[in-house]
mmCIF file of C-alpha atoms in Angstrom:
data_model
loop_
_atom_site.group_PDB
_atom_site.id
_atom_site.type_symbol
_atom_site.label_atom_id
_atom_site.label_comp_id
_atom_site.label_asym_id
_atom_site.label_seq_id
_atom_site.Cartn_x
_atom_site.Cartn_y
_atom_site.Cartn_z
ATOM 1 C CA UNK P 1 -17.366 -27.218 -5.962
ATOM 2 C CA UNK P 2 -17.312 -27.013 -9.828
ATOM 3 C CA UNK P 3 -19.523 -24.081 -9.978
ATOM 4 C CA UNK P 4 -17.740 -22.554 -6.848
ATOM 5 C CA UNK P 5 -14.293 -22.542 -8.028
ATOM 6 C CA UNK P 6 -15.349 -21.381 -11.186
ATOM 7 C CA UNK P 7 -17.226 -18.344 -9.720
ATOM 8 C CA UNK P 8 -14.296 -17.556 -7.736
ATOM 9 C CA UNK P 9 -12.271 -17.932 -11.265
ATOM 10 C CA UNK P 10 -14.843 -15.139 -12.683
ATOM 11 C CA UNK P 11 -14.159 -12.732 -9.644
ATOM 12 C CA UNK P 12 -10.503 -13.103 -9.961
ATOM 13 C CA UNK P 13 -10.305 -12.166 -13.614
ATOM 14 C CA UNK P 14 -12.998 -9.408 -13.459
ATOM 15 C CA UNK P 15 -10.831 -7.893 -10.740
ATOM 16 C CA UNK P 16 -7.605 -8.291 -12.749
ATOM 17 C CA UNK P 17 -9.024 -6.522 -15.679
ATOM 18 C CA UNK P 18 -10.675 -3.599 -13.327
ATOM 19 C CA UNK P 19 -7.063 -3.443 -12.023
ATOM 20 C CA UNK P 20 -5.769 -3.102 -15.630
ATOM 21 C CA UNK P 21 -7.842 -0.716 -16.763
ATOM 22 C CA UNK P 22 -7.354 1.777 -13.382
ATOM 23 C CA UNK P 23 -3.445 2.032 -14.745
ATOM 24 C CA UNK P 24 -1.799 2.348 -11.391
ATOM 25 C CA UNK P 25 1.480 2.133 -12.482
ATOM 26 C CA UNK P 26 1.667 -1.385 -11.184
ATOM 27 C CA UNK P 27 1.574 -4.854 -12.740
ATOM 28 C CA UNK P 28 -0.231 -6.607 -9.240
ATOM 29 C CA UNK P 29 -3.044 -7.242 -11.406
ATOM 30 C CA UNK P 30 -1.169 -10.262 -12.920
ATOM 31 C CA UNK P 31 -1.762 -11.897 -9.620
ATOM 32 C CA UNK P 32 -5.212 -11.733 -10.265
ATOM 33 C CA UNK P 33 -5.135 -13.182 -13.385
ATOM 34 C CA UNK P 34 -2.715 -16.262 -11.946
ATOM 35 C CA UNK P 35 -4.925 -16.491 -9.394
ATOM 36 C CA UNK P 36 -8.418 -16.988 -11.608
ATOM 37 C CA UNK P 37 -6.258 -19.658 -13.826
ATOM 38 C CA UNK P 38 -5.582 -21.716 -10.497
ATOM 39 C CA UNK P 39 -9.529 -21.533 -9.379
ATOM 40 C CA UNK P 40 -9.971 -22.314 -12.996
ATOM 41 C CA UNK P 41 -7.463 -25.595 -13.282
ATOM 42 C CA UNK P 42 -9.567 -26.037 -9.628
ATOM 43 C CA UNK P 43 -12.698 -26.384 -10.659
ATOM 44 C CA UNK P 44 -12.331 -28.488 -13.801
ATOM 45 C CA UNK P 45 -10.695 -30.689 -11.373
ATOM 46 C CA UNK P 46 -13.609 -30.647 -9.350
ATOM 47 C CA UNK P 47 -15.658 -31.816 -12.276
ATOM 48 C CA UNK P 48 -13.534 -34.647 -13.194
ATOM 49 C CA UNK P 49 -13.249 -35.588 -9.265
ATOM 50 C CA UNK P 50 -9.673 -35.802 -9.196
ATOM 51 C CA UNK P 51 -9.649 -34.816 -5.296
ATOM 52 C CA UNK P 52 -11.046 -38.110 -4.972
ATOM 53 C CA UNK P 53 -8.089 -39.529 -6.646
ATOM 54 C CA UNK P 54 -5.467 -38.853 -3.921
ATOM 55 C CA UNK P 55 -4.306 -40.479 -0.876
ATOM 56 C CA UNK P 56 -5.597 -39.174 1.986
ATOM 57 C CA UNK P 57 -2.415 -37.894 3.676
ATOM 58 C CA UNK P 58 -1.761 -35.836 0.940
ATOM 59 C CA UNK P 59 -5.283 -34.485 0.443
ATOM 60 C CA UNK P 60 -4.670 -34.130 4.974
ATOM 61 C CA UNK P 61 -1.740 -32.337 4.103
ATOM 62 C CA UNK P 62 -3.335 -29.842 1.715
ATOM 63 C CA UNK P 63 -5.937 -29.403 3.509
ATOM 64 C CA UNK P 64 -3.458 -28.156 6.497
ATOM 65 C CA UNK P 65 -1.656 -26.104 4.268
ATOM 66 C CA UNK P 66 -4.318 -24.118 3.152
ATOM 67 C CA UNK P 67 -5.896 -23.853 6.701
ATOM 68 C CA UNK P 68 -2.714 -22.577 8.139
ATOM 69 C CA UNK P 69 -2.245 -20.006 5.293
ATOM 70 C CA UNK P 70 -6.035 -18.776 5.705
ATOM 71 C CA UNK P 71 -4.818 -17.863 9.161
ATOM 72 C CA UNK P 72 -1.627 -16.222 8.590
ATOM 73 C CA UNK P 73 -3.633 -14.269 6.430
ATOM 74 C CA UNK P 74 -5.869 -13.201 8.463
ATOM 75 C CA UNK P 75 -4.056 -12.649 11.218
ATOM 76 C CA UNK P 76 -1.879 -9.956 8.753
ATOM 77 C CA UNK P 77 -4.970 -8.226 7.745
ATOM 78 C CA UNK P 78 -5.989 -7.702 10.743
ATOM 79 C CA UNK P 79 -2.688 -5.937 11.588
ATOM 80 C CA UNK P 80 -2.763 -4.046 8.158
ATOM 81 C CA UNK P 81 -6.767 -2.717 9.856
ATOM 82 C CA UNK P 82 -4.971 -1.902 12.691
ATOM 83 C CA UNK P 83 -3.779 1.185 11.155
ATOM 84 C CA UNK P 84 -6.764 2.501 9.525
ATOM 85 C CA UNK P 85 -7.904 4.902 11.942
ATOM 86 C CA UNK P 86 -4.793 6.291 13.037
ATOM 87 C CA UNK P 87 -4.687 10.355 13.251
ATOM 88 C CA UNK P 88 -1.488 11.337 14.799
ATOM 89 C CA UNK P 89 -0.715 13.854 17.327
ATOM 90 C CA UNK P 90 -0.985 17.489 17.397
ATOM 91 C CA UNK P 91 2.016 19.652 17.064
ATOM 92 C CA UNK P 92 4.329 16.934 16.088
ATOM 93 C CA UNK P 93 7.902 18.400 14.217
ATOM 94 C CA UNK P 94 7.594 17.040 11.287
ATOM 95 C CA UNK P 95 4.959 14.834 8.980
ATOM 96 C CA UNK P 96 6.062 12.696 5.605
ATOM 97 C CA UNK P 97 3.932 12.029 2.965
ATOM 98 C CA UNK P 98 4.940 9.617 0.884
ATOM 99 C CA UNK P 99 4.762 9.530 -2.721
ATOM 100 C CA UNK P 100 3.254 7.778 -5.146
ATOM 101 C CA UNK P 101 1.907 7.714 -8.857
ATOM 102 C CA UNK P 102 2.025 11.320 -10.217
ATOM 103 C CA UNK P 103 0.889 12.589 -14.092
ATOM 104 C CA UNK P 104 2.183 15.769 -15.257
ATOM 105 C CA UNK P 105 0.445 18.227 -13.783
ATOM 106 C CA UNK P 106 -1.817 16.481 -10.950
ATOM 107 C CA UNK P 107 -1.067 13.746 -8.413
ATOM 108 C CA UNK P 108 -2.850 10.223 -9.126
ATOM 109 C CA UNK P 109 -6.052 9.772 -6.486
ATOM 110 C CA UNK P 110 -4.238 7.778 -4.004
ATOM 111 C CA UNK P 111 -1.835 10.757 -3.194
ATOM 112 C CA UNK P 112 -4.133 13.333 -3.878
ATOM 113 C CA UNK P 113 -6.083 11.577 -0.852
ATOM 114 C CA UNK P 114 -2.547 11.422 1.513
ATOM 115 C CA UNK P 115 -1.590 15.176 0.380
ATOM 116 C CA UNK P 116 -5.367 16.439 1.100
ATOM 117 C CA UNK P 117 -5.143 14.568 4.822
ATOM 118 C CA UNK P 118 -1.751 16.328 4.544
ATOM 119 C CA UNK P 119 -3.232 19.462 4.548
ATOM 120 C CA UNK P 120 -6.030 19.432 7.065
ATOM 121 C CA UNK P 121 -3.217 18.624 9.267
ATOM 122 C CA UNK P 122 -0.641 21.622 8.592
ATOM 123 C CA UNK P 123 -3.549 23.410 8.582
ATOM 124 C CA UNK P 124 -4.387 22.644 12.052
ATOM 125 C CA UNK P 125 -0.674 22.891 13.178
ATOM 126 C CA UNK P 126 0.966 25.365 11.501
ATOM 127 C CA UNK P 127 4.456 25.164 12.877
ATOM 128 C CA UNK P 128 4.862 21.227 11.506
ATOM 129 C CA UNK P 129 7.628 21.328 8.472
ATOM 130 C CA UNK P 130 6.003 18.834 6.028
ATOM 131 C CA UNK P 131 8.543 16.701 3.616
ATOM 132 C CA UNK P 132 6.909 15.337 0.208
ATOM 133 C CA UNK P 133 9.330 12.118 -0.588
ATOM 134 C CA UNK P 134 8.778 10.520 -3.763
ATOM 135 C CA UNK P 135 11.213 9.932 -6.903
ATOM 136 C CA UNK P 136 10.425 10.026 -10.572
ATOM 137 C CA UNK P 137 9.298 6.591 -11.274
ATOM 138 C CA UNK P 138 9.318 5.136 -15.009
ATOM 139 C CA UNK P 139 6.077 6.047 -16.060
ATOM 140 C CA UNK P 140 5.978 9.207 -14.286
ATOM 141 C CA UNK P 141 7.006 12.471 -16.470
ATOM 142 C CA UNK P 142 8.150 14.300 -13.205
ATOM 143 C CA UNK P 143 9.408 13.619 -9.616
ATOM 144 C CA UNK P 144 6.737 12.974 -7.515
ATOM 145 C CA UNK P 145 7.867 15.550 -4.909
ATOM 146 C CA UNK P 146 7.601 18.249 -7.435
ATOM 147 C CA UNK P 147 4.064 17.710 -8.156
ATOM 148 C CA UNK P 148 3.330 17.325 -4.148
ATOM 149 C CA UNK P 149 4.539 20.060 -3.317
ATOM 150 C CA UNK P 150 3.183 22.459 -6.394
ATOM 151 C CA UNK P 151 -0.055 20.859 -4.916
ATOM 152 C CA UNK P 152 0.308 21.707 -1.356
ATOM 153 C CA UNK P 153 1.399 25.031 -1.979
ATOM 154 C CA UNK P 154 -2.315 25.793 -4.435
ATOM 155 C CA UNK P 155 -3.794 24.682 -1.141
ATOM 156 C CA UNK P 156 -2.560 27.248 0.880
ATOM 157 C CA UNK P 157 0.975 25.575 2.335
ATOM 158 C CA UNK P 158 3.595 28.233 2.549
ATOM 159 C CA UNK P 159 6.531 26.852 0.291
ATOM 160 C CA UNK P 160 8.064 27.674 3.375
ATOM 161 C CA UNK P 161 7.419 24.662 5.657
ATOM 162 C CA UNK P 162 7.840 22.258 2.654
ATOM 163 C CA UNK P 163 10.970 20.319 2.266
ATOM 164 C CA UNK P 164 11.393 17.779 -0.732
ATOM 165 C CA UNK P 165 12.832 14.181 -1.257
ATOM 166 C CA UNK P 166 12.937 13.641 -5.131
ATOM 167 C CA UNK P 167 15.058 10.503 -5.294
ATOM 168 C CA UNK P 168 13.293 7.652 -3.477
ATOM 169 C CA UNK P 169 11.824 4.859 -5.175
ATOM 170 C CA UNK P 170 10.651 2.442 -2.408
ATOM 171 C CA UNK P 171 8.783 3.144 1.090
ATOM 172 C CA UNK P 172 11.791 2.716 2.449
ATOM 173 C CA UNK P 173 14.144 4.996 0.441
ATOM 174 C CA UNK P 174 11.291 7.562 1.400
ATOM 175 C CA UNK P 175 11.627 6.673 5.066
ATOM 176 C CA UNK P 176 15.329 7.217 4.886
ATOM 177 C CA UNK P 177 16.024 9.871 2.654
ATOM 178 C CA UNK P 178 13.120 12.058 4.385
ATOM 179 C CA UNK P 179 15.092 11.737 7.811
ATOM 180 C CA UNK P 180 18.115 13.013 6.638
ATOM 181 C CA UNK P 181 16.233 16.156 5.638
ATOM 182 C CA UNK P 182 15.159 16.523 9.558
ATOM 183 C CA UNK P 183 17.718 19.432 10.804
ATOM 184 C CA UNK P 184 17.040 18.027 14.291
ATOM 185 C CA UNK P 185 15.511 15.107 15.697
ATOM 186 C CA UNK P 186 11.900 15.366 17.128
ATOM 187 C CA UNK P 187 8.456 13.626 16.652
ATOM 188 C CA UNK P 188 7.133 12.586 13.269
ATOM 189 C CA UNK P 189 3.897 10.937 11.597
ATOM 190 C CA UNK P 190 3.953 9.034 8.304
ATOM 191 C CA UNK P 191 1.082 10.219 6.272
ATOM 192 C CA UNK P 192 -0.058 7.273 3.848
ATOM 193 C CA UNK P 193 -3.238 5.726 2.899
ATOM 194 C CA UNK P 194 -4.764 3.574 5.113
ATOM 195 C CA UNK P 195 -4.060 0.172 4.340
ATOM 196 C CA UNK P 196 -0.272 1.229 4.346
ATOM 197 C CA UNK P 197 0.215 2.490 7.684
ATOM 198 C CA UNK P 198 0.893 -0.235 9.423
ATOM 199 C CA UNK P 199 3.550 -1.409 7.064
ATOM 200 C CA UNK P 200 5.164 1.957 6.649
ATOM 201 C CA UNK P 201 5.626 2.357 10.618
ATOM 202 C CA UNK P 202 7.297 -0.685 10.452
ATOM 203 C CA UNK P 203 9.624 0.895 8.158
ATOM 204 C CA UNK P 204 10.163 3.721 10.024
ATOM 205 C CA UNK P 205 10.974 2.156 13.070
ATOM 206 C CA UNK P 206 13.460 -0.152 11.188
ATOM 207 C CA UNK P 207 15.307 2.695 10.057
ATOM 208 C CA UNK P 208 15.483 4.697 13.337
ATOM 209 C CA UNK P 209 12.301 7.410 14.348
ATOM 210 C CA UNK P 210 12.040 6.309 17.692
ATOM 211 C CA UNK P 211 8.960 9.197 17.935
ATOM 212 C CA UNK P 212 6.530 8.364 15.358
ATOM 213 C CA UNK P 213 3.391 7.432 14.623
ATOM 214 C CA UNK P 214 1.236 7.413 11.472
ATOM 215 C CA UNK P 215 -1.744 9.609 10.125
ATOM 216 C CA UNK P 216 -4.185 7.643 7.797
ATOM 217 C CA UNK P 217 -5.138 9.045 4.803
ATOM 218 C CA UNK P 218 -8.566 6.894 3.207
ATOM 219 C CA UNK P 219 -8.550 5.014 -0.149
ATOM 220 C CA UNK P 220 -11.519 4.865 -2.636
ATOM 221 C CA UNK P 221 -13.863 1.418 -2.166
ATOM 222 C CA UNK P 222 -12.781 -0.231 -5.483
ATOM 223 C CA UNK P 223 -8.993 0.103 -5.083
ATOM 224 C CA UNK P 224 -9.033 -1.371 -1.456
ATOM 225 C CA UNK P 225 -9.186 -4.962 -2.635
ATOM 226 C CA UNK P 226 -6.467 -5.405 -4.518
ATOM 227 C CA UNK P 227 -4.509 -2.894 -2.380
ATOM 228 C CA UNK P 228 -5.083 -5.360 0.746
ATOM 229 C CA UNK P 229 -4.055 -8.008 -0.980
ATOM 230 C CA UNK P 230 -0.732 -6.355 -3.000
ATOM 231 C CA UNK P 231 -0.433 -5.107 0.698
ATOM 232 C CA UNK P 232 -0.497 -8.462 2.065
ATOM 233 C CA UNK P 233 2.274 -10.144 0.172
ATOM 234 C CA UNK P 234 4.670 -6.677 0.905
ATOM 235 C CA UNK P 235 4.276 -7.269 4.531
ATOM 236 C CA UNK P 236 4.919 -10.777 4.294
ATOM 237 C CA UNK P 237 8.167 -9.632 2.208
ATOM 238 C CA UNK P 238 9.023 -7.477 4.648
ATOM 239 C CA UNK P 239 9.013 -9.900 7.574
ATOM 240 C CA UNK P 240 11.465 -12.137 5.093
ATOM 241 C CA UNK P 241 13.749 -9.337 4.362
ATOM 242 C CA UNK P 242 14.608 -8.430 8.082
#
């Protein structure tokens, strides 16, 4: 168990540093880093036995705990796949992408993947009014919108059947600000990356499209870990905050 822990320890800090280095925009690869110090304290412990050191009932209890939190977490993931391979419907009113990271002239590869599913749709139903919802964020030199929708339009979307939502910060400040663009009620997908579909549904039921479903954009191999995971704990946040 020494060796184990301390191999998981290795993995946990490697993939806090890859994290780092990718510059997302978001500090989730502390959790990483907490999370190789714990398999670290772990497996020292394991060399010094201390597990053997404790009553049972508390090593019992433990022991529960972490079973019981293996399967909450696997029972989310498997909700958070459930949305992977969702592609909408055809001629649907309206579709929102939503935002996120944005540099000055080019949208970060996570949206460029959502705006590039964005346009095979509009593509394929050209009467569907797209919104582009997305704030300026902190470290971002322009609203996100802007940039979405200066990259829609070099694709060949008429400027036309492109609305914009520059003030939201959150999923669900997109979600709400993007309905009060709709001029009348009708159906609606949420475009998004894949491992965020299922969440962002949520959110849109929650704040009242009774008609919508999602359209899953894909995410590049080495940022799906940590965005499972990061999406794991906002799910479980958003169960708490209803």
């Amino acid at each position: 168990m020494t060796i184990l822990w301390a191999v998981f320890a290795i993995v946990c800090i490697v993939s806090g540093g890859t994290v780092m280095s990718m510059r997302t925009g978001s500090s989730f690869y502390l959790f990483w880093f907490a999370s190789g110090l714990f398999f670290l304290i772990l497996s020292i412990a394991a060399h010094f036995h201390c597990w053997a050191l404790l009553p049972k009932k508390i090593r019992a209890g433990i022991l529960v705990l972490v079973a019981l939190g293996a399967i909450i977490f696997a029972v989310i993931e498997g909700c958070i796949l459930s949305g992977f391979h969702q592609k909408g419907k055809p001629g649907l009113k309206y579709i929102v992408v939503l935002g996120a990271q944005v540099f000055e002239t080019r949208p970060s590869r996570v949206l460029r993947y959502r705006l590039d599913t964005a346009v095979d749709y509009l593509k394929e139903n050209p009467e569907t009014i797209c919104i582009v919802s997305g704030g300026q964020g902190a470290n971002e030199p322009r609203p996100e919108a802007d940039v979405m929708a200066e990259y829609l339009e070099k694709a060949g979307i008429s400027s036309e059947r492109i609305l914009k939502e520059r003030k939201s910060e959150t999923t669900t400040q997109n979600i709400s600000f993007s309905r009060k663009l709709m001029k009348e009620e009708g159906s609606v997908a949420v475009v998004t990356n894949n491992f965020h579909v299922f969440r962002a549904l949520q959110i849109a039921r929650k704040n009242g499209l009774k008609d919508v479903c999602g359209i899953a954009a894909p995410t590049s191999f080495k940022h799906l870990p940590n965005n499972m995971m990061r999406e794991f704990f906002a799910e479980v946040k958003f169960w708490f905050d209803r």
